[in-house]
PDB file of C-alpha atoms in Angstrom:
ATOM      1  CA  MET A   1      15.722 -58.241  27.129  1.00  0.00           C
ATOM      2  CA  PHE A   2      13.325 -57.648  24.360  1.00  0.00           C
ATOM      3  CA  SER A   3      14.399 -59.301  20.544  1.00  0.00           C
ATOM      4  CA  PRO A   4      15.268 -56.407  18.230  1.00  0.00           C
ATOM      5  CA  LEU A   5      12.155 -57.550  16.192  1.00  0.00           C
ATOM      6  CA  VAL A   6      10.019 -56.576  18.994  1.00  0.00           C
ATOM      7  CA  LEU A   7      11.662 -52.995  19.343  1.00  0.00           C
ATOM      8  CA  THR A   8      11.210 -52.432  15.484  1.00  0.00           C
ATOM      9  CA  THR A   9       7.284 -53.573  15.430  1.00  0.00           C
ATOM     10  CA  ARG A  10       6.304 -51.628  18.285  1.00  0.00           C
ATOM     11  CA  PRO A  11       6.622 -47.840  16.333  1.00  0.00           C
ATOM     12  CA  LEU A  12       5.708 -49.261  13.185  1.00  0.00           C
ATOM     13  CA  GLY A  13       1.678 -50.481  14.958  1.00  0.00           C
ATOM     14  CA  ARG A  14       1.746 -47.091  15.728  1.00  0.00           C
ATOM     15  CA  TYR A  15       2.138 -45.264  13.003  1.00  0.00           C
ATOM     16  CA  LEU A  16      -0.647 -47.986  11.352  1.00  0.00           C
ATOM     17  CA  LEU A  17      -2.604 -46.743  14.555  1.00  0.00           C
ATOM     18  CA  ALA A  18      -2.663 -43.339  13.747  1.00  0.00           C
ATOM     19  CA  ALA A  19      -2.737 -43.722   9.238  1.00  0.00           C
ATOM     20  CA  PRO A  20      -6.193 -43.986   9.633  1.00  0.00           C
ATOM     21  CA  LEU A  21      -7.144 -41.045  11.939  1.00  0.00           C
ATOM     22  CA  ALA A  22      -4.784 -38.834   9.550  1.00  0.00           C
ATOM     23  CA  LEU A  23      -6.786 -39.969   6.907  1.00  0.00           C
ATOM     24  CA  ALA A  24      -9.385 -39.315   7.834  1.00  0.00           C
ATOM     25  CA  LEU A  25      -9.022 -35.864   9.113  1.00  0.00           C
ATOM     26  CA  THR A  26      -6.745 -35.226   5.834  1.00  0.00           C
ATOM     27  CA  LEU A  27     -10.452 -36.453   4.330  1.00  0.00           C
ATOM     28  CA  SER A  28     -12.913 -34.793   6.100  1.00  0.00           C
ATOM     29  CA  GLY A  29     -10.962 -31.348   5.388  1.00  0.00           C
ATOM     30  CA  LEU A  30     -11.216 -31.894   2.353  1.00  0.00           C
ATOM     31  CA  ALA A  31     -14.616 -32.599   2.017  1.00  0.00           C
ATOM     32  CA  ALA A  32     -15.140 -29.537   3.919  1.00  0.00           C
ATOM     33  CA  GLN A  33     -13.036 -27.600   0.641  1.00  0.00           C
ATOM     34  CA  ALA A  34     -15.451 -29.368  -1.174  1.00  0.00           C
ATOM     35  CA  GLN A  35     -18.590 -27.775   0.098  1.00  0.00           C
ATOM     36  CA  VAL A  36     -17.393 -24.390  -0.883  1.00  0.00           C
ATOM     37  CA  ALA A  37     -16.028 -25.016  -3.982  1.00  0.00           C
ATOM     38  CA  PRO A  38     -16.411 -22.021  -6.644  1.00  0.00           C
ATOM     39  CA  THR A  39     -19.164 -21.819  -8.964  1.00  0.00           C
ATOM     40  CA  PRO A  40     -19.202 -20.331 -12.492  1.00  0.00           C
ATOM     41  CA  ALA A  41     -19.734 -17.010 -12.531  1.00  0.00           C
ATOM     42  CA  PRO A  42     -21.737 -14.991 -15.238  1.00  0.00           C
ATOM     43  CA  ALA A  43     -19.460 -12.956 -18.331  1.00  0.00           C
ATOM     44  CA  MET A  44     -18.713  -9.976 -17.517  1.00  0.00           C
ATOM     45  CA  LYS A  45     -20.595  -7.359 -19.673  1.00  0.00           C
ATOM     46  CA  PRO A  46     -19.010  -5.057 -21.393  1.00  0.00           C
ATOM     47  CA  ALA A  47     -18.342  -1.425 -20.222  1.00  0.00           C
ATOM     48  CA  PRO A  48     -20.264   1.239 -21.921  1.00  0.00           C
ATOM     49  CA  THR A  49     -18.075   3.228 -24.178  1.00  0.00           C
ATOM     50  CA  ASP A  50     -19.425   7.148 -23.028  1.00  0.00           C
ATOM     51  CA  ILE A  51     -17.972   7.171 -19.658  1.00  0.00           C
ATOM     52  CA  ALA A  52     -16.843  10.152 -18.575  1.00  0.00           C
ATOM     53  CA  TYR A  53     -13.357  10.703 -16.103  1.00  0.00           C
ATOM     54  CA  TYR A  54     -12.793  13.097 -13.847  1.00  0.00           C
ATOM     55  CA  VAL A  55      -9.409  12.357 -11.417  1.00  0.00           C
ATOM     56  CA  ASP A  56      -9.331  15.272  -8.446  1.00  0.00           C
ATOM     57  CA  GLY A  57     -12.107  16.669  -9.755  1.00  0.00           C
ATOM     58  CA  GLN A  58     -10.554  17.414 -13.086  1.00  0.00           C
ATOM     59  CA  PRO A  59     -11.984  16.017 -16.514  1.00  0.00           C
ATOM     60  CA  VAL A  60      -9.567  13.388 -17.638  1.00  0.00           C
ATOM     61  CA  SER A  61      -9.023  10.613 -20.772  1.00  0.00           C
ATOM     62  CA  GLU A  62      -9.933   6.857 -19.613  1.00  0.00           C
ATOM     63  CA  ALA A  63      -5.843   6.375 -21.137  1.00  0.00           C
ATOM     64  CA  GLU A  64      -4.820   8.658 -18.421  1.00  0.00           C
ATOM     65  CA  THR A  65      -6.415   6.881 -15.579  1.00  0.00           C
ATOM     66  CA  ALA A  66      -5.207   3.662 -16.858  1.00  0.00           C
ATOM     67  CA  LYS A  67      -1.524   5.349 -16.112  1.00  0.00           C
ATOM     68  CA  LEU A  68      -2.756   5.925 -12.424  1.00  0.00           C
ATOM     69  CA  ASP A  69      -0.824   3.918  -9.531  1.00  0.00           C
ATOM     70  CA  PRO A  70      -3.279   1.855  -7.910  1.00  0.00           C
ATOM     71  CA  GLN A  71      -1.755   2.690  -4.522  1.00  0.00           C
ATOM     72  CA  ALA A  72      -2.204   6.365  -5.161  1.00  0.00           C
ATOM     73  CA  ILE A  73      -5.629   6.371  -5.369  1.00  0.00           C
ATOM     74  CA  ALA A  74      -7.985   7.270  -2.139  1.00  0.00           C
ATOM     75  CA  ASN A  75     -11.262   6.292  -3.124  1.00  0.00           C
ATOM     76  CA  ILE A  76     -13.316   5.879  -6.817  1.00  0.00           C
ATOM     77  CA  GLY A  77     -17.226   6.851  -6.739  1.00  0.00           C
ATOM     78  CA  VAL A  78     -19.010   6.120 -10.118  1.00  0.00           C
ATOM     79  CA  VAL A  79     -22.212   8.428 -10.690  1.00  0.00           C
ATOM     80  CA  LYS A  80     -25.122   7.022 -12.952  1.00  0.00           C
ATOM     81  CA  SER A  81     -27.783   9.604 -11.944  1.00  0.00           C
ATOM     82  CA  ALA A  82     -28.793  11.902 -14.930  1.00  0.00           C
ATOM     83  CA  GLN A  83     -29.386  14.686 -12.386  1.00  0.00           C
ATOM     84  CA  GLN A  84     -25.519  14.626 -11.260  1.00  0.00           C
ATOM     85  CA  LEU A  85     -24.278  13.656 -14.727  1.00  0.00           C
ATOM     86  CA  GLN A  86     -26.431  17.223 -15.592  1.00  0.00           C
ATOM     87  CA  ALA A  87     -24.239  18.707 -12.850  1.00  0.00           C
ATOM     88  CA  LEU A  88     -20.924  17.449 -14.464  1.00  0.00           C
ATOM     89  CA  GLY A  89     -21.869  18.938 -17.635  1.00  0.00           C
ATOM     90  CA  ARG A  90     -22.152  15.350 -19.145  1.00  0.00           C
ATOM     91  CA  SER A  91     -25.913  14.826 -19.474  1.00  0.00           C
ATOM     92  CA  THR A  92     -25.227  12.728 -22.521  1.00  0.00           C
ATOM     93  CA  ALA A  93     -22.911  10.523 -20.640  1.00  0.00           C
ATOM     94  CA  ALA A  94     -24.242   6.528 -19.341  1.00  0.00           C
ATOM     95  CA  GLY A  95     -21.962   7.622 -16.197  1.00  0.00           C
ATOM     96  CA  ALA A  96     -18.811   9.010 -14.551  1.00  0.00           C
ATOM     97  CA  VAL A  97     -15.485   7.639 -12.406  1.00  0.00           C
ATOM     98  CA  LEU A  98     -14.616   9.847  -9.838  1.00  0.00           C
ATOM     99  CA  ILE A  99     -11.478   8.978  -8.789  1.00  0.00           C
ATOM    100  CA  THR A 100      -9.451  11.335  -6.161  1.00  0.00           C
ATOM    101  CA  THR A 101      -5.612  10.571  -5.277  1.00  0.00           C
ATOM    102  CA  LYS A 102      -4.275  10.551  -2.486  1.00  0.00           C
ATOM    103  CA  ALA A 103      -1.914  13.560  -2.759  1.00  0.00           C
ATOM    104  CA  ASN A 104      -4.616  15.775  -3.881  1.00  0.00           C
ATOM    105  CA  ALA A 105      -7.484  14.225  -0.984  1.00  0.00           C
ATOM    106  CA  ASP A 106      -7.023  17.446   0.874  1.00  0.00           C
ATOM    107  CA  ALA A 107      -6.872  20.196  -1.628  1.00  0.00           C
ATOM    108  CA  PRO A 108      -9.656  23.025  -1.452  1.00  0.00           C
ATOM    109  CA  ALA A 109     -10.831  22.276  -5.036  1.00  0.00           C
ATOM    110  CA  VAL A 110     -11.055  18.533  -4.750  1.00  0.00           C
ATOM    111  CA  LEU A 111     -12.607  18.623  -1.285  1.00  0.00           C
ATOM    112  CA  ALA A 112     -15.510  21.225  -2.922  1.00  0.00           C
ATOM    113  CA  PHE A 113     -15.753  18.682  -6.115  1.00  0.00           C
ATOM    114  CA  ASN A 114     -16.456  15.712  -3.910  1.00  0.00           C
ATOM    115  CA  LYS A 115     -18.691  17.392  -1.644  1.00  0.00           C
ATOM    116  CA  GLN A 116     -21.424  17.547  -4.902  1.00  0.00           C
ATOM    117  CA  PHE A 117     -20.728  14.054  -5.074  1.00  0.00           C
ATOM    118  CA  PRO A 118     -20.192  12.329  -2.131  1.00  0.00           C
ATOM    119  CA  LYS A 119     -19.049   8.510  -2.077  1.00  0.00           C
ATOM    120  CA  THR A 120     -20.244   6.424   0.918  1.00  0.00           C
ATOM    121  CA  PRO A 121     -17.022   5.018   2.651  1.00  0.00           C
ATOM    122  CA  ALA A 122     -17.060   1.393   3.907  1.00  0.00           C
ATOM    123  CA  THR A 123     -17.789   0.749   7.868  1.00  0.00           C
ATOM    124  CA  PRO A 124     -14.872  -0.706   9.513  1.00  0.00           C
ATOM    125  CA  GLU A 125     -17.130  -4.260   9.526  1.00  0.00           C
ATOM    126  CA  GLN A 126     -17.018  -4.568   5.771  1.00  0.00           C
ATOM    127  CA  THR A 127     -13.338  -3.394   5.347  1.00  0.00           C
ATOM    128  CA  ALA A 128     -12.575  -6.139   7.798  1.00  0.00           C
ATOM    129  CA  ALA A 129     -15.058  -8.427   5.875  1.00  0.00           C
ATOM    130  CA  MET A 130     -13.626  -8.066   2.064  1.00  0.00           C
ATOM    131  CA  ALA A 131      -9.637  -7.924   3.454  1.00  0.00           C
ATOM    132  CA  ALA A 132     -10.509 -11.588   4.824  1.00  0.00           C
ATOM    133  CA  VAL A 133     -11.834 -12.502   1.686  1.00  0.00           C
ATOM    134  CA  GLN A 134      -8.628 -10.962  -0.258  1.00  0.00           C
ATOM    135  CA  ALA A 135      -6.610 -13.421   2.321  1.00  0.00           C
ATOM    136  CA  TYR A 136      -8.689 -16.284   1.790  1.00  0.00           C
ATOM    137  CA  MET A 137      -8.574 -15.910  -2.096  1.00  0.00           C
ATOM    138  CA  VAL A 138      -5.000 -15.528  -1.539  1.00  0.00           C
ATOM    139  CA  LYS A 139      -3.967 -18.280   0.777  1.00  0.00           C
ATOM    140  CA  THR A 140      -6.656 -20.747  -1.286  1.00  0.00           C
ATOM    141  CA  TYR A 141      -5.984 -19.782  -4.970  1.00  0.00           C
ATOM    142  CA  PRO A 142      -2.814 -18.158  -5.398  1.00  0.00           C
ATOM    143  CA  ASN A 143      -2.548 -18.694  -8.994  1.00  0.00           C
ATOM    144  CA  ALA A 144      -5.911 -16.902  -9.421  1.00  0.00           C
ATOM    145  CA  LYS A 145      -6.689 -13.441 -10.696  1.00  0.00           C
ATOM    146  CA  LEU A 146      -8.867 -11.343  -8.407  1.00  0.00           C
ATOM    147  CA  GLN A 147     -11.108  -9.228 -10.254  1.00  0.00           C
ATOM    148  CA  ILE A 148     -13.351  -7.781  -7.731  1.00  0.00           C
ATOM    149  CA  VAL A 149     -14.683  -8.569  -3.932  1.00  0.00           C
ATOM    150  CA  GLY A 150     -17.991  -6.738  -3.368  1.00  0.00           C
ATOM    151  CA  PRO A 151     -20.887  -6.644  -1.318  1.00  0.00           C
ATOM    152  CA  ASP A 152     -23.488  -9.088  -2.643  1.00  0.00           C
ATOM    153  CA  LYS A 153     -26.639  -7.443  -4.247  1.00  0.00           C
ATOM    154  CA  GLN A 154     -28.917 -10.533  -3.059  1.00  0.00           C
ATOM    155  CA  ARG A 155     -27.682 -11.533   0.435  1.00  0.00           C
ATOM    156  CA  ALA A 156     -26.873  -8.436   2.955  1.00  0.00           C
ATOM    157  CA  ASP A 157     -23.592  -8.651   5.092  1.00  0.00           C
ATOM    158  CA  HIS A 158     -22.726 -11.665   2.365  1.00  0.00           C
ATOM    159  CA  TYR A 159     -19.926 -10.484   0.039  1.00  0.00           C
ATOM    160  CA  ARG A 160     -18.738 -12.119  -3.189  1.00  0.00           C
ATOM    161  CA  ALA A 161     -15.539 -12.906  -4.902  1.00  0.00           C
ATOM    162  CA  PHE A 162     -14.873 -12.795  -8.852  1.00  0.00           C
ATOM    163  CA  PHE A 163     -11.689 -14.454 -10.065  1.00  0.00           C
ATOM    164  CA  GLU A 164     -10.315 -15.856 -12.901  1.00  0.00           C
ATOM    165  CA  GLN A 165      -8.320 -19.070 -12.804  1.00  0.00           C
ATOM    166  CA  ASN A 166      -7.283 -21.518 -15.676  1.00  0.00           C
ATOM    167  CA  GLY A 167      -9.357 -19.377 -17.972  1.00  0.00           C
ATOM    168  CA  GLN A 168     -12.747 -19.584 -16.172  1.00  0.00           C
ATOM    169  CA  ARG A 169     -14.093 -16.981 -14.677  1.00  0.00           C
ATOM    170  CA  MET A 170     -15.361 -18.073 -11.381  1.00  0.00           C
ATOM    171  CA  GLN A 171     -17.041 -16.613  -8.103  1.00  0.00           C
ATOM    172  CA  LEU A 172     -17.268 -17.551  -4.222  1.00  0.00           C
ATOM    173  CA  LEU A 173     -19.956 -16.204  -1.338  1.00  0.00           C
ATOM    174  CA  PHE A 174     -18.713 -15.086   1.574  1.00  0.00           C
ATOM    175  CA  ASP A 175     -20.127 -14.660   4.853  1.00  0.00           C
ATOM    176  CA  ALA A 176     -20.234 -11.437   7.300  1.00  0.00           C
ATOM    177  CA  ASN A 177     -16.750 -12.271   8.288  1.00  0.00           C
ATOM    178  CA  GLY A 178     -14.596 -13.467   5.282  1.00  0.00           C
ATOM    179  CA  GLN A 179     -15.644 -17.103   5.468  1.00  0.00           C
ATOM    180  CA  PRO A 180     -16.812 -18.854   2.195  1.00  0.00           C
ATOM    181  CA  VAL A 181     -20.289 -20.055   2.170  1.00  0.00           C
ATOM    182  CA  LYS A 182     -22.604 -22.568   0.036  1.00  0.00           C
ATOM    183  CA  GLU A 183     -24.723 -20.397  -2.515  1.00  0.00           C
TER     184      GLU A 183
END
């Protein structure tokens, strides 16, 4: 028969043998996270003050666009070319923001307006990658304020997330699958 001392030390021995493995796995997970730590992002450029705003093809003020429910927006486009600004009758503006609401997206007047200023829709792959980036950000940085997620200008099939955390503007680079990668 076993002594009570032996019975109580066996489970303790198992824990002692498993502890280094658990520690190694934890540290390797932390090291993997540290490899893709966010980097400071450049300061945001101030937006030009002479921007024209359109909602469903109608000119509106910037204040009116701020009142829109983000869930009610079907798409947003930006016009910067002089030719398109002239077509809008805003040749002196620095640019124009064209917003289409879900409620009026199929209205004949809105469709005619949008035909003059077509927007390039995101591909299903781009939409999936950006959704994966957003999910990663929510899970990994729950207290961060996500500012924008979009295609990276220097690397094709990569996406960049800009966010604010603890008063600092940060950025992370992601691959086409929405996984973080080193800069």
